[in-house]
Amino acid sequence: MRRLKRKVLNAERALFQKVKKSVLGLHYALGITRALPPVSCQIEITTVCNYNCVMCNRNFVDKGRKNRMMSVEEFRQVLSHLPRSIRHIFFMGQMGDAFCHPGFYEMLDHASDRGYQISIATNGERLTRERTERLAKYNLWRLHVSLDSIDEETYSTIRGGSIAKIIENLRFFKDRNPNTSLFLAMVLMKDNVGGMDRFLDTAKGLKADLIILQMMIPFSSEIWAEQSLYNDAGALRSMAKVVKRHREGSGLSFGRGGGSDNWSFQPSNGLCESAFSIPQIMVNGDVVPCCMVSNAEEEFTAGVPFRINPGNYVVGNVITHPLMAVWNNRKIKQIRKEIIKAHRFYRRVDGGCPVKGIEGFAEIKRGVPGQSGFDYCKVCALRWQVGG
């Protein structure tokens, strides 16, 4: 019965994705800034993490964003303010891990009692056998796990934990939760790119449903200089060959940001959907249109610092107000307008504008005056396939 329900939900979700893509296309084609009620949202319940990854934005954010917890009562208030259109909740892990929250299972109970489909992002270290057994009753939709390396020494250098323990946890989880989709992510940088082949072999062995290969987002000039693969043409060519071989030979599926045969630095043809269909609810209840604008004060893609000014992107608070009271307010519609304008500009770039590549992007970033308001939407790293 559970397997049949899963098939029905998968078919329903596939149909919804097609409809959502069509609606999103209309937003961009016609400049429509009023969005339909969302069916999915992401909630950050904590910024506490048991790891301290070298590239993580935790190292570069305002101290007020670190080590915070949304209370269970605040979470219940958030749920009460969500529209009936919401079907899916993703416990995101921008700076924290949901399993670090002492009230996590109580929150899962509240979400499950309301009938939401549930997905969780985690580093996997706390996904013990006991916790996996407790998760079984929630019939999770997806589990997103960032691994970054299968080599013990490299993993320890980047994340500070043991990859052997994580792999053991994931094998047990997959055995106990065969109907939960497993998404595995690898943040690509110089320290770990040599292990991509082994990472993909391991992903196949774990029966991963989707692979997400993400270029590292640099939150400091040092990280860009020391770890960015866009400075190494040879590494980019090797990555493309490895991905092509695994995609064709192992049957692995790659999500956006992975599976590319061309890792060159260029604007994406994809459409930014977060601000139009997936509200991001931060640990204090603030609603923002995109995870990037809450991650750090500055971002250094192409070696050029850019002030993000996260507070400028807060469009409301869902602990104190219903989500639909802010989902189409004047501020978020202005943000959507800027996103559409940026997309149209980058399509012009693809069409032959001489401003291309890393140097061209650096020139664009330097040319944005003031770096205030919603200016980051003009130079978002995700638009240039960094991090996405």
mmCIF file of N, CA and C in Angstrom, residues 274-365:
data_model
loop_
_atom_site.group_PDB
_atom_site.id
_atom_site.type_symbol
_atom_site.label_atom_id
_atom_site.label_comp_id
_atom_site.label_asym_id
_atom_site.label_seq_id
_atom_site.Cartn_x
_atom_site.Cartn_y
_atom_site.Cartn_z
ATOM 1 N N SER A 274 13.103 29.888 -7.244
ATOM 2 C CA SER A 274 12.865 29.998 -5.810
ATOM 3 C C SER A 274 11.940 31.155 -5.448
ATOM 4 N N ALA A 275 12.213 32.341 -5.971
ATOM 5 C CA ALA A 275 11.427 33.527 -5.609
ATOM 6 C C ALA A 275 9.993 33.458 -6.112
ATOM 7 N N PHE A 276 9.727 32.552 -7.058
ATOM 8 C CA PHE A 276 8.396 32.447 -7.649
ATOM 9 C C PHE A 276 7.581 31.283 -7.096
ATOM 10 N N SER A 277 8.255 30.306 -6.467
ATOM 11 C CA SER A 277 7.492 29.111 -6.081
ATOM 12 C C SER A 277 7.942 28.418 -4.804
ATOM 13 N N ILE A 278 9.108 28.788 -4.231
ATOM 14 C CA ILE A 278 9.602 28.061 -3.051
ATOM 15 C C ILE A 278 10.055 29.046 -1.975
ATOM 16 N N PRO A 279 9.174 29.486 -1.095
ATOM 17 C CA PRO A 279 9.590 30.406 -0.032
ATOM 18 C C PRO A 279 10.607 29.767 0.904
ATOM 19 N N GLN A 280 11.591 30.559 1.299
ATOM 20 C CA GLN A 280 12.620 30.116 2.232
ATOM 21 C C GLN A 280 12.326 30.755 3.591
ATOM 22 N N ILE A 281 12.092 29.934 4.597
ATOM 23 C CA ILE A 281 11.760 30.436 5.931
ATOM 24 C C ILE A 281 12.962 30.224 6.847
ATOM 25 N N MET A 282 13.532 31.330 7.317
ATOM 26 C CA MET A 282 14.745 31.257 8.104
ATOM 27 C C MET A 282 14.444 30.942 9.573
ATOM 28 N N VAL A 283 15.498 30.719 10.345
ATOM 29 C CA VAL A 283 15.357 30.237 11.717
ATOM 30 C C VAL A 283 14.562 31.203 12.598
ATOM 31 N N ASN A 284 14.573 32.496 12.274
ATOM 32 C CA ASN A 284 13.812 33.475 13.049
ATOM 33 C C ASN A 284 12.433 33.750 12.452
ATOM 34 N N GLY A 285 12.069 32.976 11.420
ATOM 35 C CA GLY A 285 10.771 33.136 10.787
ATOM 36 C C GLY A 285 10.759 34.076 9.601
ATOM 37 N N ASP A 286 11.870 34.763 9.351
ATOM 38 C CA ASP A 286 11.937 35.663 8.203
ATOM 39 C C ASP A 286 11.782 34.887 6.900
ATOM 40 N N VAL A 287 11.089 35.483 5.954
ATOM 41 C CA VAL A 287 10.897 34.880 4.638
ATOM 42 C C VAL A 287 11.790 35.605 3.640
ATOM 43 N N VAL A 288 12.611 34.837 2.913
ATOM 44 C CA VAL A 288 13.475 35.394 1.877
ATOM 45 C C VAL A 288 13.213 34.628 0.580
ATOM 46 N N PRO A 289 13.501 35.239 -0.566
ATOM 47 C CA PRO A 289 13.190 34.593 -1.845
ATOM 48 C C PRO A 289 14.200 33.558 -2.293
ATOM 49 N N CYS A 290 15.355 33.481 -1.607
ATOM 50 C CA CYS A 290 16.425 32.609 -2.096
ATOM 51 C C CYS A 290 17.404 32.335 -0.976
ATOM 52 N N CYS A 291 17.951 31.121 -0.944
ATOM 53 C CA CYS A 291 18.906 30.766 0.107
ATOM 54 C C CYS A 291 20.201 31.566 0.008
ATOM 55 N N MET A 292 20.593 31.968 -1.205
ATOM 56 C CA MET A 292 21.856 32.687 -1.385
ATOM 57 C C MET A 292 21.885 33.999 -0.619
ATOM 58 N N VAL A 293 20.759 34.690 -0.548
ATOM 59 C CA VAL A 293 20.757 36.018 0.048
ATOM 60 C C VAL A 293 20.712 35.985 1.573
ATOM 61 N N SER A 294 20.726 34.806 2.161
ATOM 62 C CA SER A 294 20.780 34.708 3.616
ATOM 63 C C SER A 294 22.060 34.032 4.077
ATOM 64 N N ASN A 295 22.904 33.649 3.126
ATOM 65 C CA ASN A 295 24.064 32.828 3.450
ATOM 66 C C ASN A 295 25.250 33.587 4.014
ATOM 67 N N ALA A 296 25.499 34.804 3.550
ATOM 68 C CA ALA A 296 26.680 35.538 3.991
ATOM 69 C C ALA A 296 26.542 37.005 3.631
ATOM 70 N N GLU A 297 27.402 37.818 4.218
ATOM 71 C CA GLU A 297 27.389 39.249 3.926
ATOM 72 C C GLU A 297 28.047 39.546 2.583
ATOM 73 N N GLU A 298 29.065 38.746 2.221
ATOM 74 C CA GLU A 298 29.790 38.978 0.973
ATOM 75 C C GLU A 298 29.998 37.676 0.214
ATOM 76 N N GLU A 299 30.177 37.791 -1.080
ATOM 77 C CA GLU A 299 30.426 36.634 -1.949
ATOM 78 C C GLU A 299 31.508 37.037 -2.947
ATOM 79 N N PHE A 300 32.418 36.097 -3.301
ATOM 80 C CA PHE A 300 33.647 36.450 -4.008
ATOM 81 C C PHE A 300 33.854 35.714 -5.331
ATOM 82 N N THR A 301 32.795 35.287 -6.005
ATOM 83 C CA THR A 301 32.965 34.651 -7.309
ATOM 84 C C THR A 301 33.726 35.580 -8.247
ATOM 85 N N ALA A 302 34.641 34.997 -9.032
ATOM 86 C CA ALA A 302 35.518 35.737 -9.950
ATOM 87 C C ALA A 302 36.531 36.590 -9.201
ATOM 88 N N GLY A 303 36.672 36.339 -7.893
ATOM 89 C CA GLY A 303 37.651 37.085 -7.110
ATOM 90 C C GLY A 303 37.226 38.498 -6.774
ATOM 91 N N VAL A 304 35.968 38.832 -7.066
ATOM 92 C CA VAL A 304 35.473 40.194 -6.830
ATOM 93 C C VAL A 304 34.490 40.184 -5.660
ATOM 94 N N PRO A 305 34.766 40.930 -4.596
ATOM 95 C CA PRO A 305 33.833 40.962 -3.466
ATOM 96 C C PRO A 305 32.544 41.683 -3.827
ATOM 97 N N PHE A 306 31.441 41.165 -3.310
ATOM 98 C CA PHE A 306 30.152 41.812 -3.561
ATOM 99 C C PHE A 306 29.318 41.744 -2.296
ATOM 100 N N ARG A 307 28.862 42.894 -1.819
ATOM 101 C CA ARG A 307 28.028 42.963 -0.628
ATOM 102 C C ARG A 307 26.616 42.467 -0.938
ATOM 103 N N ILE A 308 26.179 41.434 -0.236
ATOM 104 C CA ILE A 308 24.856 40.864 -0.489
ATOM 105 C C ILE A 308 23.759 41.618 0.265
ATOM 106 N N ASN A 309 24.091 42.108 1.463
ATOM 107 C CA ASN A 309 23.096 42.812 2.277
ATOM 108 C C ASN A 309 21.840 41.956 2.504
ATOM 109 N N PRO A 310 21.966 40.856 3.264
ATOM 110 C CA PRO A 310 20.850 39.919 3.445
ATOM 111 C C PRO A 310 19.553 40.562 3.929
ATOM 112 N N GLY A 311 19.662 41.548 4.806
ATOM 113 C CA GLY A 311 18.458 42.169 5.350
ATOM 114 C C GLY A 311 17.566 42.805 4.302
ATOM 115 N N ASN A 312 18.160 43.209 3.189
ATOM 116 C CA ASN A 312 17.370 43.838 2.124
ATOM 117 C C ASN A 312 16.367 42.879 1.495
ATOM 118 N N TYR A 313 16.619 41.581 1.638
ATOM 119 C CA TYR A 313 15.795 40.581 0.955
ATOM 120 C C TYR A 313 14.725 39.964 1.849
ATOM 121 N N VAL A 314 14.644 40.377 3.087
ATOM 122 C CA VAL A 314 13.598 39.868 3.979
ATOM 123 C C VAL A 314 12.271 40.512 3.580
ATOM 124 N N VAL A 315 11.303 39.688 3.192
ATOM 125 C CA VAL A 315 10.026 40.228 2.698
ATOM 126 C C VAL A 315 8.905 40.139 3.730
ATOM 127 N N GLY A 316 9.178 39.510 4.858
ATOM 128 C CA GLY A 316 8.161 39.389 5.902
ATOM 129 C C GLY A 316 8.561 38.319 6.898
ATOM 130 N N ASN A 317 7.684 38.017 7.835
ATOM 131 C CA ASN A 317 7.959 37.008 8.853
ATOM 132 C C ASN A 317 6.738 36.113 9.015
ATOM 133 N N VAL A 318 6.961 34.814 8.925
ATOM 134 C CA VAL A 318 5.842 33.873 8.929
ATOM 135 C C VAL A 318 5.533 33.317 10.325
ATOM 136 N N ILE A 319 6.302 33.735 11.324
ATOM 137 C CA ILE A 319 5.914 33.424 12.702
ATOM 138 C C ILE A 319 4.811 34.385 13.142
ATOM 139 N N THR A 320 4.918 35.621 12.675
ATOM 140 C CA THR A 320 3.961 36.649 13.091
ATOM 141 C C THR A 320 2.837 36.899 12.089
ATOM 142 N N HIS A 321 3.044 36.494 10.818
ATOM 143 C CA HIS A 321 2.041 36.767 9.787
ATOM 144 C C HIS A 321 1.845 35.546 8.886
ATOM 145 N N PRO A 322 0.659 35.381 8.320
ATOM 146 C CA PRO A 322 0.444 34.304 7.344
ATOM 147 C C PRO A 322 1.366 34.480 6.141
ATOM 148 N N LEU A 323 1.842 33.374 5.598
ATOM 149 C CA LEU A 323 2.760 33.439 4.460
ATOM 150 C C LEU A 323 2.151 34.197 3.288
ATOM 151 N N MET A 324 0.880 33.981 3.022
ATOM 152 C CA MET A 324 0.266 34.626 1.862
ATOM 153 C C MET A 324 0.138 36.136 2.025
ATOM 154 N N ALA A 325 0.325 36.639 3.253
ATOM 155 C CA ALA A 325 0.304 38.088 3.461
ATOM 156 C C ALA A 325 1.581 38.744 2.946
ATOM 157 N N VAL A 326 2.638 37.935 2.778
ATOM 158 C CA VAL A 326 3.914 38.496 2.302
ATOM 159 C C VAL A 326 4.322 37.944 0.938
ATOM 160 N N TRP A 327 3.678 36.859 0.502
ATOM 161 C CA TRP A 327 4.128 36.151 -0.698
ATOM 162 C C TRP A 327 4.002 36.979 -1.969
ATOM 163 N N ASN A 328 3.077 37.910 -1.986
ATOM 164 C CA ASN A 328 2.927 38.776 -3.155
ATOM 165 C C ASN A 328 2.902 40.255 -2.765
ATOM 166 N N ASN A 329 3.659 40.594 -1.714
ATOM 167 C CA ASN A 329 3.710 42.008 -1.343
ATOM 168 C C ASN A 329 4.607 42.787 -2.307
ATOM 169 N N ARG A 330 4.638 44.086 -2.142
ATOM 170 C CA ARG A 330 5.354 44.950 -3.086
ATOM 171 C C ARG A 330 6.847 44.609 -3.157
ATOM 172 N N LYS A 331 7.433 44.282 -2.020
ATOM 173 C CA LYS A 331 8.874 44.041 -1.977
ATOM 174 C C LYS A 331 9.267 42.793 -2.759
ATOM 175 N N ILE A 332 8.573 41.694 -2.539
ATOM 176 C CA ILE A 332 8.966 40.465 -3.240
ATOM 177 C C ILE A 332 8.666 40.566 -4.731
ATOM 178 N N LYS A 333 7.641 41.311 -5.087
ATOM 179 C CA LYS A 333 7.369 41.491 -6.514
ATOM 180 C C LYS A 333 8.459 42.330 -7.181
ATOM 181 N N GLN A 334 9.028 43.268 -6.435
ATOM 182 C CA GLN A 334 10.145 44.046 -6.979
ATOM 183 C C GLN A 334 11.380 43.160 -7.154
ATOM 184 N N ILE A 335 11.604 42.247 -6.198
ATOM 185 C CA ILE A 335 12.722 41.304 -6.313
ATOM 186 C C ILE A 335 12.536 40.424 -7.546
ATOM 187 N N ARG A 336 11.327 39.928 -7.745
ATOM 188 C CA ARG A 336 11.054 39.102 -8.931
ATOM 189 C C ARG A 336 11.304 39.895 -10.211
ATOM 190 N N LYS A 337 10.953 41.148 -10.195
ATOM 191 C CA LYS A 337 11.181 42.003 -11.362
ATOM 192 C C LYS A 337 12.670 42.092 -11.676
ATOM 193 N N GLU A 338 13.502 42.250 -10.629
ATOM 194 C CA GLU A 338 14.955 42.328 -10.829
ATOM 195 C C GLU A 338 15.501 41.000 -11.357
ATOM 196 N N ILE A 339 14.961 39.891 -10.878
ATOM 197 C CA ILE A 339 15.410 38.573 -11.341
ATOM 198 C C ILE A 339 15.089 38.389 -12.818
ATOM 199 N N ILE A 340 13.898 38.789 -13.223
ATOM 200 C CA ILE A 340 13.502 38.681 -14.632
ATOM 201 C C ILE A 340 14.395 39.559 -15.504
ATOM 202 N N LYS A 341 14.683 40.768 -15.043
ATOM 203 C CA LYS A 341 15.560 41.677 -15.797
ATOM 204 C C LYS A 341 16.953 41.075 -15.955
ATOM 205 N N ALA A 342 17.472 40.470 -14.872
ATOM 206 C CA ALA A 342 18.799 39.853 -14.938
ATOM 207 C C ALA A 342 18.806 38.691 -15.914
ATOM 208 N N HIS A 343 17.742 37.888 -15.887
ATOM 209 C CA HIS A 343 17.659 36.752 -16.811
ATOM 210 C C HIS A 343 17.681 37.230 -18.255
ATOM 211 N N ARG A 344 16.940 38.263 -18.548
ATOM 212 C CA ARG A 344 16.900 38.777 -19.919
ATOM 213 C C ARG A 344 18.257 39.327 -20.339
ATOM 214 N N PHE A 345 18.971 39.935 -19.400
ATOM 215 C CA PHE A 345 20.309 40.442 -19.715
ATOM 216 C C PHE A 345 21.261 39.298 -20.043
ATOM 217 N N TYR A 346 21.223 38.233 -19.217
ATOM 218 C CA TYR A 346 22.150 37.126 -19.447
ATOM 219 C C TYR A 346 21.798 36.324 -20.687
ATOM 220 N N ARG A 347 20.544 36.333 -21.067
ATOM 221 C CA ARG A 347 20.205 35.707 -22.353
ATOM 222 C C ARG A 347 20.855 36.495 -23.482
ATOM 223 N N ARG A 348 20.933 37.810 -23.291
ATOM 224 C CA ARG A 348 21.616 38.645 -24.281
ATOM 225 C C ARG A 348 23.108 38.328 -24.297
ATOM 226 N N VAL A 349 23.659 38.038 -23.114
ATOM 227 C CA VAL A 349 25.066 37.630 -23.034
ATOM 228 C C VAL A 349 25.283 36.363 -23.849
ATOM 229 N N ASP A 350 24.396 35.388 -23.667
ATOM 230 C CA ASP A 350 24.509 34.132 -24.411
ATOM 231 C C ASP A 350 24.388 34.365 -25.915
ATOM 232 N N GLY A 351 23.672 35.415 -26.285
ATOM 233 C CA GLY A 351 23.428 35.673 -27.697
ATOM 234 C C GLY A 351 24.544 36.398 -28.411
ATOM 235 N N GLY A 352 25.658 36.635 -27.743
ATOM 236 C CA GLY A 352 26.780 37.220 -28.458
ATOM 237 C C GLY A 352 27.387 38.458 -27.836
ATOM 238 N N CYS A 353 26.881 38.888 -26.667
ATOM 239 C CA CYS A 353 27.493 40.024 -25.984
ATOM 240 C C CYS A 353 28.936 39.668 -25.631
ATOM 241 N N PRO A 354 29.900 40.562 -25.816
ATOM 242 C CA PRO A 354 31.307 40.240 -25.556
ATOM 243 C C PRO A 354 31.644 40.026 -24.083
ATOM 244 N N VAL A 355 30.722 40.346 -23.179
ATOM 245 C CA VAL A 355 30.997 40.168 -21.754
ATOM 246 C C VAL A 355 30.752 38.713 -21.385
ATOM 247 N N LYS A 356 31.804 37.891 -21.422
ATOM 248 C CA LYS A 356 31.681 36.466 -21.135
ATOM 249 C C LYS A 356 32.844 35.991 -20.266
ATOM 250 N N GLY A 357 32.688 34.810 -19.696
ATOM 251 C CA GLY A 357 33.762 34.210 -18.926
ATOM 252 C C GLY A 357 33.994 34.905 -17.597
ATOM 253 N N ILE A 358 35.024 34.436 -16.886
ATOM 254 C CA ILE A 358 35.308 34.947 -15.548
ATOM 255 C C ILE A 358 35.614 36.436 -15.562
ATOM 256 N N GLU A 359 36.463 36.865 -16.491
ATOM 257 C CA GLU A 359 36.816 38.282 -16.549
ATOM 258 C C GLU A 359 35.604 39.140 -16.887
ATOM 259 N N GLY A 360 34.772 38.640 -17.792
ATOM 260 C CA GLY A 360 33.565 39.376 -18.140
ATOM 261 C C GLY A 360 32.620 39.508 -16.961
ATOM 262 N N PHE A 361 32.493 38.404 -16.195
ATOM 263 C CA PHE A 361 31.625 38.436 -15.024
ATOM 264 C C PHE A 361 32.185 39.380 -13.965
ATOM 265 N N ALA A 362 33.516 39.347 -13.790
ATOM 266 C CA ALA A 362 34.154 40.263 -12.839
ATOM 267 C C ALA A 362 33.868 41.714 -13.224
ATOM 268 N N GLU A 363 33.901 41.978 -14.518
ATOM 269 C CA GLU A 363 33.609 43.327 -15.010
ATOM 270 C C GLU A 363 32.172 43.728 -14.685
ATOM 271 N N ILE A 364 31.241 42.769 -14.856
ATOM 272 C CA ILE A 364 29.838 43.041 -14.539
ATOM 273 C C ILE A 364 29.678 43.349 -13.051
ATOM 274 N N LYS A 365 30.318 42.548 -12.188
ATOM 275 C CA LYS A 365 30.201 42.757 -10.744
ATOM 276 C C LYS A 365 30.751 44.117 -10.337
#
